[in-house]
PDB file of C-alpha atoms in Angstrom:
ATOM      1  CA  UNK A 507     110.278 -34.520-168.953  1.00 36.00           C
ATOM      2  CA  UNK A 508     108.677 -31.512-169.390  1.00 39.00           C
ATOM      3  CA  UNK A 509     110.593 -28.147-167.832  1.00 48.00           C
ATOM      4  CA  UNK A 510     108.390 -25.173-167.057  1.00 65.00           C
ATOM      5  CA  UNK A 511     110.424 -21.871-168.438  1.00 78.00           C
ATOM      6  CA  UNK A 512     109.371 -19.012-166.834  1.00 84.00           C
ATOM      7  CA  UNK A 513     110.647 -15.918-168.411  1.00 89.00           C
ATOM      8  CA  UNK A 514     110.613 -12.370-167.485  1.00 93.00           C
ATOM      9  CA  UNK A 515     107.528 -10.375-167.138  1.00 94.00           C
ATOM     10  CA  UNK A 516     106.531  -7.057-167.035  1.00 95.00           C
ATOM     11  CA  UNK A 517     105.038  -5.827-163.733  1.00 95.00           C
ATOM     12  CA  UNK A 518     102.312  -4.559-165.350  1.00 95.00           C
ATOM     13  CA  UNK A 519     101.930  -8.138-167.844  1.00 96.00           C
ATOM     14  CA  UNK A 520     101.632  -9.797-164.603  1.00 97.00           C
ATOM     15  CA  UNK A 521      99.578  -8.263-162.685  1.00 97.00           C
ATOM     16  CA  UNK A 522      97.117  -8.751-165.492  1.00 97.00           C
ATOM     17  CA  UNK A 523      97.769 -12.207-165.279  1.00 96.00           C
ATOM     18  CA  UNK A 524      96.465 -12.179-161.660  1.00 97.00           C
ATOM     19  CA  UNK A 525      93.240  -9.298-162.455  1.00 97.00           C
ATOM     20  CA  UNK A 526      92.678  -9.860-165.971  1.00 96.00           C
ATOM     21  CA  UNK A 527      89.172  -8.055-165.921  1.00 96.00           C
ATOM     22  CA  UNK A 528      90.508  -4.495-164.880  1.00 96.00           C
ATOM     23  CA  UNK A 529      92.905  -1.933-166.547  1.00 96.00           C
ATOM     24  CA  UNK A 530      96.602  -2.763-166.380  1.00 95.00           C
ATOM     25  CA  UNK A 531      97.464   0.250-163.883  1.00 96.00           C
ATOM     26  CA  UNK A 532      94.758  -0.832-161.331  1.00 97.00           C
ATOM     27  CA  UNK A 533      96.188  -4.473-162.112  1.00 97.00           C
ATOM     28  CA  UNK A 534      99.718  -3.820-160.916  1.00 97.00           C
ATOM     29  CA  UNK A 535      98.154  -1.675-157.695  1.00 97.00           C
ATOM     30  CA  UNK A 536      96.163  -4.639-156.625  1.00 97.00           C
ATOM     31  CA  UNK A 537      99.157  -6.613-157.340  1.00 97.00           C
ATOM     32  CA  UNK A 538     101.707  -4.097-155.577  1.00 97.00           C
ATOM     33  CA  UNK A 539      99.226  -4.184-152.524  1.00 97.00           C
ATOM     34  CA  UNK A 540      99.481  -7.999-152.328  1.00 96.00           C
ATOM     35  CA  UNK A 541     103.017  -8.225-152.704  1.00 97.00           C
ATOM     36  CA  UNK A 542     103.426  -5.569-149.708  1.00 97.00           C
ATOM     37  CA  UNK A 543     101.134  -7.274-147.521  1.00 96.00           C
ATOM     38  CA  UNK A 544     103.509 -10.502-147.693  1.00 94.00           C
ATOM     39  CA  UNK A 545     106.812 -10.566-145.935  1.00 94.00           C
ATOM     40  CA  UNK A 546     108.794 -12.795-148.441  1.00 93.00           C
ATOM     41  CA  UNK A 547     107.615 -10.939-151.717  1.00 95.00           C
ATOM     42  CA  UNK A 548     107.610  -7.014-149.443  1.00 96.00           C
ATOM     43  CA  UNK A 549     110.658  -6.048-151.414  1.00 95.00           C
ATOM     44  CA  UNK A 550     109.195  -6.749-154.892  1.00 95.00           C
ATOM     45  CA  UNK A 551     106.548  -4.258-154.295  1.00 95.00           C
ATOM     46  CA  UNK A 552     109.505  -1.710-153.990  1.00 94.00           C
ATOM     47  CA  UNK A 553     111.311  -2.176-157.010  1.00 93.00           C
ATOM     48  CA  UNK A 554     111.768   0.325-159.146  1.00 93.00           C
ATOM     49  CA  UNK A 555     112.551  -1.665-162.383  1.00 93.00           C
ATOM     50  CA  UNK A 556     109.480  -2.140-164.450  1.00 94.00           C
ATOM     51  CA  UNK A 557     109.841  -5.941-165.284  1.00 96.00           C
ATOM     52  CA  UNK A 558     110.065  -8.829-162.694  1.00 96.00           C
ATOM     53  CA  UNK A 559     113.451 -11.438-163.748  1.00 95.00           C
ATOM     54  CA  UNK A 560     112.438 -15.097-163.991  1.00 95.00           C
ATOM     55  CA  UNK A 561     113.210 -15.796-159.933  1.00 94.00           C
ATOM     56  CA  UNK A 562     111.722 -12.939-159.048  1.00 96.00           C
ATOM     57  CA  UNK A 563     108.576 -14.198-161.089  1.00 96.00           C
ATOM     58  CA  UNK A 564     109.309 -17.974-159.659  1.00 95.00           C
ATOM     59  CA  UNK A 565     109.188 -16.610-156.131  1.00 95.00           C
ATOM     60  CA  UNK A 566     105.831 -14.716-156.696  1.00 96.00           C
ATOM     61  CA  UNK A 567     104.276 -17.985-158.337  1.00 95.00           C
ATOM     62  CA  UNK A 568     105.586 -20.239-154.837  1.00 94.00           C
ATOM     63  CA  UNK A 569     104.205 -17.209-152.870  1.00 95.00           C
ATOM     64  CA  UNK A 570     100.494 -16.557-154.375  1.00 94.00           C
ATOM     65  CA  UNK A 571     100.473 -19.307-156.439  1.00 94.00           C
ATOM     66  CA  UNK A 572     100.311 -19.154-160.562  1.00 93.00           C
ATOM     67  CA  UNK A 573      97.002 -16.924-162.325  1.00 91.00           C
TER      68      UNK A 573
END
């Protein structure tokens, strides 16, 4: 059975994940802007940590789907 591990990730190391062809601050903007346009993921875009913890990530991934 193979588990998928999803680990923490750094807001800006995902974002790229999502935009991978533009610079990693215009990443997380686009990124930010998505995740305040959705109810369910409004309060990520508000954080002021700089990494996402593995739900956090999980929920984002059920939300937009994975990059």
């Amino acid at each position: 059975m193979q588990q998928n591990s999803i680990t923490s990730l750094g807001r800006s190391e995902l974002a790229q994940k999502y935009f991978p062809f533009i610079q990693a601050q215009s990443a997380w903007l686009k990124l930010k802007s998505l995740l305040a346009e959705d109810p369910a993921l409004a309060h990520l875009a508000q954080l002021k940590r700089r990494t996402f913890l593995p739900a956090e990530v999980n929920i984002i991934y059920q939300q937009l789907g994975r990059p």
